[in-house]
PDB file of C-alpha atoms in Angstrom:
ATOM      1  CA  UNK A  46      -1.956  26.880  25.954  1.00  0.00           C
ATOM      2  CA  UNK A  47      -2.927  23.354  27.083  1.00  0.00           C
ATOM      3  CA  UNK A  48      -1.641  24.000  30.883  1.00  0.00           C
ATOM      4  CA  UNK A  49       0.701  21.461  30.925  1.00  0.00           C
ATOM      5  CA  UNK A  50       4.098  21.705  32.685  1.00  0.00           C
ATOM      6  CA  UNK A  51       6.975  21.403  30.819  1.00  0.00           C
ATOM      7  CA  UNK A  52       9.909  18.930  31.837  1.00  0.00           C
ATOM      8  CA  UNK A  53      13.200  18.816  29.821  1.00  0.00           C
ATOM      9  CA  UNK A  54      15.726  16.184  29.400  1.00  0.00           C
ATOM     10  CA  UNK A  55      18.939  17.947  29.372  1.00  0.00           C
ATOM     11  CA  UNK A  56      21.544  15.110  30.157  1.00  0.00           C
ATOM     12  CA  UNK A  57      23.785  15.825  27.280  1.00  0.00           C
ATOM     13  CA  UNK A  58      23.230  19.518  25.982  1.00  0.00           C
ATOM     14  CA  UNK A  59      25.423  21.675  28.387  1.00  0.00           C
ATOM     15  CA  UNK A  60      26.203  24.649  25.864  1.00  0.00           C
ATOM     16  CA  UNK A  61      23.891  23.886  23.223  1.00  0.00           C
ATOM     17  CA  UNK A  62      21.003  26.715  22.003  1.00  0.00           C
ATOM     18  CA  UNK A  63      18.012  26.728  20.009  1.00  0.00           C
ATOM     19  CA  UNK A  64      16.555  29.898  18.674  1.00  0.00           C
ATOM     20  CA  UNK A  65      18.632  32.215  20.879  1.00  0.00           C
ATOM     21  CA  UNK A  66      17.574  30.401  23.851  1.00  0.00           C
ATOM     22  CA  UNK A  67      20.168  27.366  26.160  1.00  0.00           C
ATOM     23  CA  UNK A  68      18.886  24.282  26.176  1.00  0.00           C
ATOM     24  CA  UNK A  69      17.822  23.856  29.791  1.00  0.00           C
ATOM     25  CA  UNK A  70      15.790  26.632  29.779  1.00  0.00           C
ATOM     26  CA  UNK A  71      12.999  26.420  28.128  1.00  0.00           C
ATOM     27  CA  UNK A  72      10.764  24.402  30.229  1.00  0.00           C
ATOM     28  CA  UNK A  73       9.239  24.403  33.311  1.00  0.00           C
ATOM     29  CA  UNK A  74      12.174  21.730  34.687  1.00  0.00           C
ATOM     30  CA  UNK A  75      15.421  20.743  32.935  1.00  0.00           C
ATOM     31  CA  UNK A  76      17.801  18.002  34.396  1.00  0.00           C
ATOM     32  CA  UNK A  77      20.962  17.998  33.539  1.00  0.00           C
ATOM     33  CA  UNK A  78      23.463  15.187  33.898  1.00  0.00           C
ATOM     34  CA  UNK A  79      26.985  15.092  35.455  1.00  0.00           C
ATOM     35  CA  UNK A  80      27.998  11.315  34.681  1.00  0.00           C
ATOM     36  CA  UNK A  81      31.323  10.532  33.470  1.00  0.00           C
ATOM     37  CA  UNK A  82      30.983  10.636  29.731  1.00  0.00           C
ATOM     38  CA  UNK A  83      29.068  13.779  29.859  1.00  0.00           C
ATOM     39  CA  UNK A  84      30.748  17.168  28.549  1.00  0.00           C
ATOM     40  CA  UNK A  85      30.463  18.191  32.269  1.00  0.00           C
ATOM     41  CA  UNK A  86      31.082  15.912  34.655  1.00  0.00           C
ATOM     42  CA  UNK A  87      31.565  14.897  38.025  1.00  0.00           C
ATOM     43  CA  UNK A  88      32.003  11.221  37.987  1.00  0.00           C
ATOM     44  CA  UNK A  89      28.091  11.007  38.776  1.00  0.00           C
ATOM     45  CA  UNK A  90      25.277  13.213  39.826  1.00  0.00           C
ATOM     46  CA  UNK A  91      23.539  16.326  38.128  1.00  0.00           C
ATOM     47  CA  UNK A  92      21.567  19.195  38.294  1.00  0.00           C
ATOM     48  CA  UNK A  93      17.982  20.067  37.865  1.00  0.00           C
ATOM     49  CA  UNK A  94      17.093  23.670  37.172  1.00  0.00           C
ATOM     50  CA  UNK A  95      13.686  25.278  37.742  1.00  0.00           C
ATOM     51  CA  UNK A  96      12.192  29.142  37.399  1.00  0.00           C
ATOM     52  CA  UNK A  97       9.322  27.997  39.648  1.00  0.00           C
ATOM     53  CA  UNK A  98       9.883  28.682  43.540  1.00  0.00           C
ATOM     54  CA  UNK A  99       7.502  25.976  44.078  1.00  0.00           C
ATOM     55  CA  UNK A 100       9.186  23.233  42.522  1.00  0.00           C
ATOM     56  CA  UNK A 101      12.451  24.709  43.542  1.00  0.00           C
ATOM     57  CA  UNK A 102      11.308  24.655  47.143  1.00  0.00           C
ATOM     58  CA  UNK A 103      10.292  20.933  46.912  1.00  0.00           C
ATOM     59  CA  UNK A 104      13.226  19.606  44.959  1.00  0.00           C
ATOM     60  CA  UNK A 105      15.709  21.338  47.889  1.00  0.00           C
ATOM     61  CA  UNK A 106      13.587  19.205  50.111  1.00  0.00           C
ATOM     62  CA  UNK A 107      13.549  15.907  48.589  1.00  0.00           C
ATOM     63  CA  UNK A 108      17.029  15.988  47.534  1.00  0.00           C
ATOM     64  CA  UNK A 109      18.477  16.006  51.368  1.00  0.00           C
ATOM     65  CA  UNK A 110      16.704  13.382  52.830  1.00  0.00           C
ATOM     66  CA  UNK A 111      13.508  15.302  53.179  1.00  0.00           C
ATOM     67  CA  UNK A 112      14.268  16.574  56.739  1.00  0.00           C
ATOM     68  CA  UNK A 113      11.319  19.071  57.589  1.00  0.00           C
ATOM     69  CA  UNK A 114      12.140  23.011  57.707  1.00  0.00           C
ATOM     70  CA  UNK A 115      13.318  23.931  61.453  1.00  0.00           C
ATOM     71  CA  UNK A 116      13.189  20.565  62.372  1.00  0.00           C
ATOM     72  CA  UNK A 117      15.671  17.679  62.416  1.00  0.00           C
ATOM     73  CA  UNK A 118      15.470  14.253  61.611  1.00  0.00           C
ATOM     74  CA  UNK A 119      11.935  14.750  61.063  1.00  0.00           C
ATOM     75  CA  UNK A 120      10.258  13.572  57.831  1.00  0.00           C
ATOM     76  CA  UNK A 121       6.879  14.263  56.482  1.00  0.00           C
ATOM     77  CA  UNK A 122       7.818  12.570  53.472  1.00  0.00           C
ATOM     78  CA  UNK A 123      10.198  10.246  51.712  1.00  0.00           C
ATOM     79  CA  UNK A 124      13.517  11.981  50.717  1.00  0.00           C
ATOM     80  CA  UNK A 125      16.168  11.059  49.167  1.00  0.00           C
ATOM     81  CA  UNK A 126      20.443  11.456  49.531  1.00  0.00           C
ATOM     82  CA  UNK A 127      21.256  13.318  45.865  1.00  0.00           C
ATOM     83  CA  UNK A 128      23.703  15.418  47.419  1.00  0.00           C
ATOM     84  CA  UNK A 129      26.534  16.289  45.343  1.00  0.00           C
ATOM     85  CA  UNK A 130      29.729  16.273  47.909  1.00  0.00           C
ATOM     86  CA  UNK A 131      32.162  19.011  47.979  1.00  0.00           C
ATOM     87  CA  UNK A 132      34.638  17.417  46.131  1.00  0.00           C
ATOM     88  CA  UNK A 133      32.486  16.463  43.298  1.00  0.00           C
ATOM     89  CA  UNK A 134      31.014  20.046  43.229  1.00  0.00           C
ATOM     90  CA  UNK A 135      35.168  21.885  42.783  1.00  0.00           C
ATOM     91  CA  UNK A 136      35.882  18.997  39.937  1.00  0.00           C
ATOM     92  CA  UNK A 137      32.149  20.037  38.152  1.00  0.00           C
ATOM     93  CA  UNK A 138      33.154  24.212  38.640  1.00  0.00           C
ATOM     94  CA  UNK A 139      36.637  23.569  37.197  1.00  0.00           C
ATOM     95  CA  UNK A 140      35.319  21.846  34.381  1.00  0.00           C
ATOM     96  CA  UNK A 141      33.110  25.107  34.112  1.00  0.00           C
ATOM     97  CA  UNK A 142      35.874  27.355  33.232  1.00  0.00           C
ATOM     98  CA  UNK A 143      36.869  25.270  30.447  1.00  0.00           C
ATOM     99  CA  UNK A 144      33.958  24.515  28.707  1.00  0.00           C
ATOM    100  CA  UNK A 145      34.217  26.679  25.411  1.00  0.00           C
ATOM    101  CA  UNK A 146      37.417  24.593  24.970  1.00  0.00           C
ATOM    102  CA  UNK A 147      35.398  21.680  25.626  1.00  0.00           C
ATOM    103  CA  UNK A 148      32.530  22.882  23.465  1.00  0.00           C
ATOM    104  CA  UNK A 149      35.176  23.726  20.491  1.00  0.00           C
ATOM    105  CA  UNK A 150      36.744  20.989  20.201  1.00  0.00           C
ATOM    106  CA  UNK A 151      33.312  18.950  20.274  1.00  0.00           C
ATOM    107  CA  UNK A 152      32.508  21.219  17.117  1.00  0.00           C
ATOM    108  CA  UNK A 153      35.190  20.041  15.597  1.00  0.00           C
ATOM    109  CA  UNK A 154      35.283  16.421  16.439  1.00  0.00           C
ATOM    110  CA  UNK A 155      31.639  16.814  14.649  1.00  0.00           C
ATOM    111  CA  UNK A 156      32.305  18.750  11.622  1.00  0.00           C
ATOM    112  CA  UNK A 157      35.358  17.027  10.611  1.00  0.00           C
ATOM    113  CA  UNK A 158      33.112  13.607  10.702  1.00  0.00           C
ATOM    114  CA  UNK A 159      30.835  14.713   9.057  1.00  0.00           C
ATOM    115  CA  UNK A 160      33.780  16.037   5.800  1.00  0.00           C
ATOM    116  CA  UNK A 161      34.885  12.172   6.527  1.00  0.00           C
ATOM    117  CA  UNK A 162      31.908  10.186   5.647  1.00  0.00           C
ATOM    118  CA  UNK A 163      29.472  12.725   3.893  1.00  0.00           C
ATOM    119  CA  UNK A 164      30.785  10.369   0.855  1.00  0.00           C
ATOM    120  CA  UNK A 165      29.438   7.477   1.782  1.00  0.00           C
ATOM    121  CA  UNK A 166      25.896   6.854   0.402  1.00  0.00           C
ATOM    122  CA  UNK A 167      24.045   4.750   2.929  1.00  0.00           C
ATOM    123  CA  UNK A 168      24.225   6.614   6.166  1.00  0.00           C
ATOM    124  CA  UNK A 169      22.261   9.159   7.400  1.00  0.00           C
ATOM    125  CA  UNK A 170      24.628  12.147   8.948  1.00  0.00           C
ATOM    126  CA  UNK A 171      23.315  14.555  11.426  1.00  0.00           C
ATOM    127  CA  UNK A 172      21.183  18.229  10.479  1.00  0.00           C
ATOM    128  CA  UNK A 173      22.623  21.234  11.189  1.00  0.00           C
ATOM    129  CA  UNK A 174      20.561  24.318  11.060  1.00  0.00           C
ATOM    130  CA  UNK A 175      21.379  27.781  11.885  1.00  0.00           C
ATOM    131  CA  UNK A 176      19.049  28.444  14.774  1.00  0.00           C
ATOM    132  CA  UNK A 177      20.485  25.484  16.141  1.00  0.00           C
ATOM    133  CA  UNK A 178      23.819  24.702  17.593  1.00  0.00           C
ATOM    134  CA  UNK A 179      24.354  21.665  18.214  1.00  0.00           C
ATOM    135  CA  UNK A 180      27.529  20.767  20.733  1.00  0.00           C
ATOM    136  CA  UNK A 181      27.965  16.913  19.488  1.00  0.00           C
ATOM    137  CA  UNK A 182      27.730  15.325  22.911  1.00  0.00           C
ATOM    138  CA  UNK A 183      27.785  12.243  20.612  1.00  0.00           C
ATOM    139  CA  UNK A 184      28.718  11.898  17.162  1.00  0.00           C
ATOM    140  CA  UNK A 185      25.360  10.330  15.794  1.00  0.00           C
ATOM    141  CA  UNK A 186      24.623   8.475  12.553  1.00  0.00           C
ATOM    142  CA  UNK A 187      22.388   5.984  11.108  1.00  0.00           C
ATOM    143  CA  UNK A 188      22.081   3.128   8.708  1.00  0.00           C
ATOM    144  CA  UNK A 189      20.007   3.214   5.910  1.00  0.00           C
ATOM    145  CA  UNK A 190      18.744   0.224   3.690  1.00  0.00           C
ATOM    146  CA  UNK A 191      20.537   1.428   0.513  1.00  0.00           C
ATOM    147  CA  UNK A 192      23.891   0.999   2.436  1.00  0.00           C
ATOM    148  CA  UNK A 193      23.554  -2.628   2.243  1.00  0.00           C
ATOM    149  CA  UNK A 194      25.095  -3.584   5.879  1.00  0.00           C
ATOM    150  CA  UNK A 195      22.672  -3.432   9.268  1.00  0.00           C
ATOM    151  CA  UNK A 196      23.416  -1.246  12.034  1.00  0.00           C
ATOM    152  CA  UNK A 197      24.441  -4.330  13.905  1.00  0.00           C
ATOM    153  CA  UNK A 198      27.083  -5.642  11.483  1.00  0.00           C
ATOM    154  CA  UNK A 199      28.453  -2.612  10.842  1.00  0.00           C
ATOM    155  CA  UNK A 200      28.903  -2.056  14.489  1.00  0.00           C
ATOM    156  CA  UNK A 201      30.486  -5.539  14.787  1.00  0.00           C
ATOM    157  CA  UNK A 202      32.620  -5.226  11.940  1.00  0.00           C
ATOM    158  CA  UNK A 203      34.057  -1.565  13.661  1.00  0.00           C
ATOM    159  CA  UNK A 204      34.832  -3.806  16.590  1.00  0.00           C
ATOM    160  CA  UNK A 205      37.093  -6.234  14.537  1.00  0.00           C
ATOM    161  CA  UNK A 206      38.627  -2.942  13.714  1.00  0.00           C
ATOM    162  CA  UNK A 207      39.513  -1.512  17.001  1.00  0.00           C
ATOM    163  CA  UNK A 208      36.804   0.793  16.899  1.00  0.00           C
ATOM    164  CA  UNK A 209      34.179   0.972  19.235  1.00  0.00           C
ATOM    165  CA  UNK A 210      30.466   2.000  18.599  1.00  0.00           C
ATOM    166  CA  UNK A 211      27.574   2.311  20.962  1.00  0.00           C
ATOM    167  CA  UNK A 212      23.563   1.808  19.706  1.00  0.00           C
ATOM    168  CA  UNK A 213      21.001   4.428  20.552  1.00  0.00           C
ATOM    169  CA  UNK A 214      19.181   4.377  23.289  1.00  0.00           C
ATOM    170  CA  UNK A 215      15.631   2.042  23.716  1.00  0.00           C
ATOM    171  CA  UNK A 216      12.676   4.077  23.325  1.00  0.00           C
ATOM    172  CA  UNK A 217      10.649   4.044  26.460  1.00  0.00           C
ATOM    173  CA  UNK A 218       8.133   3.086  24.424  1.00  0.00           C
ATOM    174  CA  UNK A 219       9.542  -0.372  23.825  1.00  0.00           C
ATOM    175  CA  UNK A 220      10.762  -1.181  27.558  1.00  0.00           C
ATOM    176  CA  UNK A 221       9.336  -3.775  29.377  1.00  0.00           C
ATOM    177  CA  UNK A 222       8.165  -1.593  32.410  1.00  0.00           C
ATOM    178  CA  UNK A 223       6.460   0.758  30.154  1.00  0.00           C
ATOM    179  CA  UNK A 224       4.136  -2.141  28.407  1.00  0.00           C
ATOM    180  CA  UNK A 225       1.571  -1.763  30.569  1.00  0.00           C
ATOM    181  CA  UNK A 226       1.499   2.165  29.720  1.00  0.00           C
ATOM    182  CA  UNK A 227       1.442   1.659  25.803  1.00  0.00           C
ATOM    183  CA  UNK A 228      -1.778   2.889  24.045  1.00  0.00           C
ATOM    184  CA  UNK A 229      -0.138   2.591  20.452  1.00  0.00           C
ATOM    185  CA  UNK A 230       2.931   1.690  18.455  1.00  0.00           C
ATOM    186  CA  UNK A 231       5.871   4.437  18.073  1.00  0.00           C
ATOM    187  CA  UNK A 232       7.036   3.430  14.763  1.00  0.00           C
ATOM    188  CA  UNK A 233       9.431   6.505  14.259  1.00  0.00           C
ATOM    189  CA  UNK A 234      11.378   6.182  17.350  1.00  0.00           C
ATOM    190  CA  UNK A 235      11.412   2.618  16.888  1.00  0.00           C
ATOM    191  CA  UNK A 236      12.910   3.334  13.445  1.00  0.00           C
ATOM    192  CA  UNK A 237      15.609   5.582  14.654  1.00  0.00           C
ATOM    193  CA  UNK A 238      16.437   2.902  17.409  1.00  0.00           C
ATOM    194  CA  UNK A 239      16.686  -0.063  15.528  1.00  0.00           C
ATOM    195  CA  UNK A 240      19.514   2.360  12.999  1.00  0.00           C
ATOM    196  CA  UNK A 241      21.207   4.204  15.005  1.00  0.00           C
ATOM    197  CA  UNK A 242      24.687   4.619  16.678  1.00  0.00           C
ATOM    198  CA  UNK A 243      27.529   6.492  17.960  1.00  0.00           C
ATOM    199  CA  UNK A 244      30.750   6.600  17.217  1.00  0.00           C
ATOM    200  CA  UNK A 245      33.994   7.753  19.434  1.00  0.00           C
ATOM    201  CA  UNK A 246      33.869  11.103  20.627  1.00  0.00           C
ATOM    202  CA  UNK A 247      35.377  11.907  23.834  1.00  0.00           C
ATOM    203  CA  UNK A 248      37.045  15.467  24.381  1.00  0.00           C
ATOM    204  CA  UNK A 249      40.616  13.384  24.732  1.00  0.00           C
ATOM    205  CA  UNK A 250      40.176  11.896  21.046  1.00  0.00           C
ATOM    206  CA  UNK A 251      42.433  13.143  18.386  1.00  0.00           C
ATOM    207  CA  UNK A 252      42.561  13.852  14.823  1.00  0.00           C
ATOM    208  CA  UNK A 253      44.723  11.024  14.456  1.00  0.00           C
ATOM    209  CA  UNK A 254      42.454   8.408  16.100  1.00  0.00           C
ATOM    210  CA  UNK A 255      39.521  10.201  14.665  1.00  0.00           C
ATOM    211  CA  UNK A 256      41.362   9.361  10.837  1.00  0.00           C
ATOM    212  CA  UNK A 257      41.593   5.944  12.153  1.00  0.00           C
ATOM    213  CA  UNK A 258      37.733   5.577  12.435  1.00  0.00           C
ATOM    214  CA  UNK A 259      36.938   7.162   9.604  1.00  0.00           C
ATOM    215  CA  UNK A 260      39.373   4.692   7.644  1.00  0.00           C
ATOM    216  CA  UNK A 261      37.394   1.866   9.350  1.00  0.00           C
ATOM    217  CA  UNK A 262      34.262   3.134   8.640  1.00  0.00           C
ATOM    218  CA  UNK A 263      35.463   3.364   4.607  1.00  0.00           C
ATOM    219  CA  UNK A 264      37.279   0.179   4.681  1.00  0.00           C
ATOM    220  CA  UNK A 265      34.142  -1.542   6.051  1.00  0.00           C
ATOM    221  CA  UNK A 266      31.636  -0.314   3.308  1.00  0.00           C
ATOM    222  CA  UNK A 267      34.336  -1.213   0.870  1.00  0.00           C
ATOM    223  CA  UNK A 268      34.899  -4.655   1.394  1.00  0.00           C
TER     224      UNK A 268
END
């Protein structure tokens, strides 16, 4: 409509669909991301997917030190060393062949949460919707001012506990190198920053441990 290329950030939504259509696919660019804590990963690196020979012919470029077609050595422009080595590339296929196990088991680390704590009055679980499925790279909540603890303390609190938590991302909005680019306030995002936070959910956690957090997470509000 507008012209505008589309660019999506797929780090953590290997599997996941929306309306019939993969995540990754829907724009004019997706990257995805291979680091450690990802649901496919490689130790580091990733992939960036494109349906556009143009861009496709570029990135191939740029990602191999930008050495000019038929000729060596040569560089027209500034390239870069993104590629992924062999080794990397057999631990990131065999990972592949195991990924509706690794996709399961995600589902259920997020659905049995969710039974856990959909109790507690105060935080804000996530949305599931049916043209939607959502592969709980994270298990994502947030703090609401009814539940009478900050984010903060109840992440500190966790900690006491054993348990750790990790905050949501910064907007880029509110980072320092963006300033200069800010036109207006992002109040929403902001919001959901400021509240938000993970809590464990790694494909080696088990219903045991996840009880234990769940226990923390009651026995924190209770106090």
């Amino acid at each position: 409509k507008h012209g505008l290329f589309v660019v999506e950030d797929a780090a953590e939504v290997h599997g996941a669909t929306y309306k019939g259509r993969k995540c990754g696919s829907m724009g004019t660019v997706s990257a995805f991301s291979f680091y450690s804590n990802k649901i496919v990963t490689t130790g580091e690196g990733g992939m960036v997917l494109t349906n556009d020979d143009r861009f496709a012919q570029e990135m191939r470029l740029l990602v191999n030190l930008a050495h000019s077609p038929g000729k060596r050595f040569w560089h027209e422009k500034v390239g870069f060393n993104y590629r992924l080595t062999n080794l990397q590339a057999a631990l990131g296929l065999g990972q592949l062949q195991n990924i509706e196990e690794f996709l399961a088991h995600k589902k259920w680390l997020g659905e049995e949460y969710t039974r856990r704590l959909s109790d507690i009055e105060g935080l804000i679980l996530p949305v599931t919707r049916d043209y939607a499925k959502n592969v709980y790279w994270m298990y994502s909540l947030r703090v609401s001012d009814v539940l009478g603890l900050t984010r903060d303390e109840l992440c500190r609190r966790l900690k006491e506990r054993g348990v750790d938590t990790r905050t949501f991302f910064i907007p880029l909005s509110s980072q320092p190198i963006a300033k200069k680019y800010r036109r207006k306030e992002c109040p929403v995002s902001a919001s959901i920053a400021a509240s938000g936070f993970y809590l464990p959910s790694g494909l080696a956690l088990t219903g045991e441990q996840m009880e234990y957090v769940c226990n923390a997470v009651h026995e924190v509000l209770s106090a």
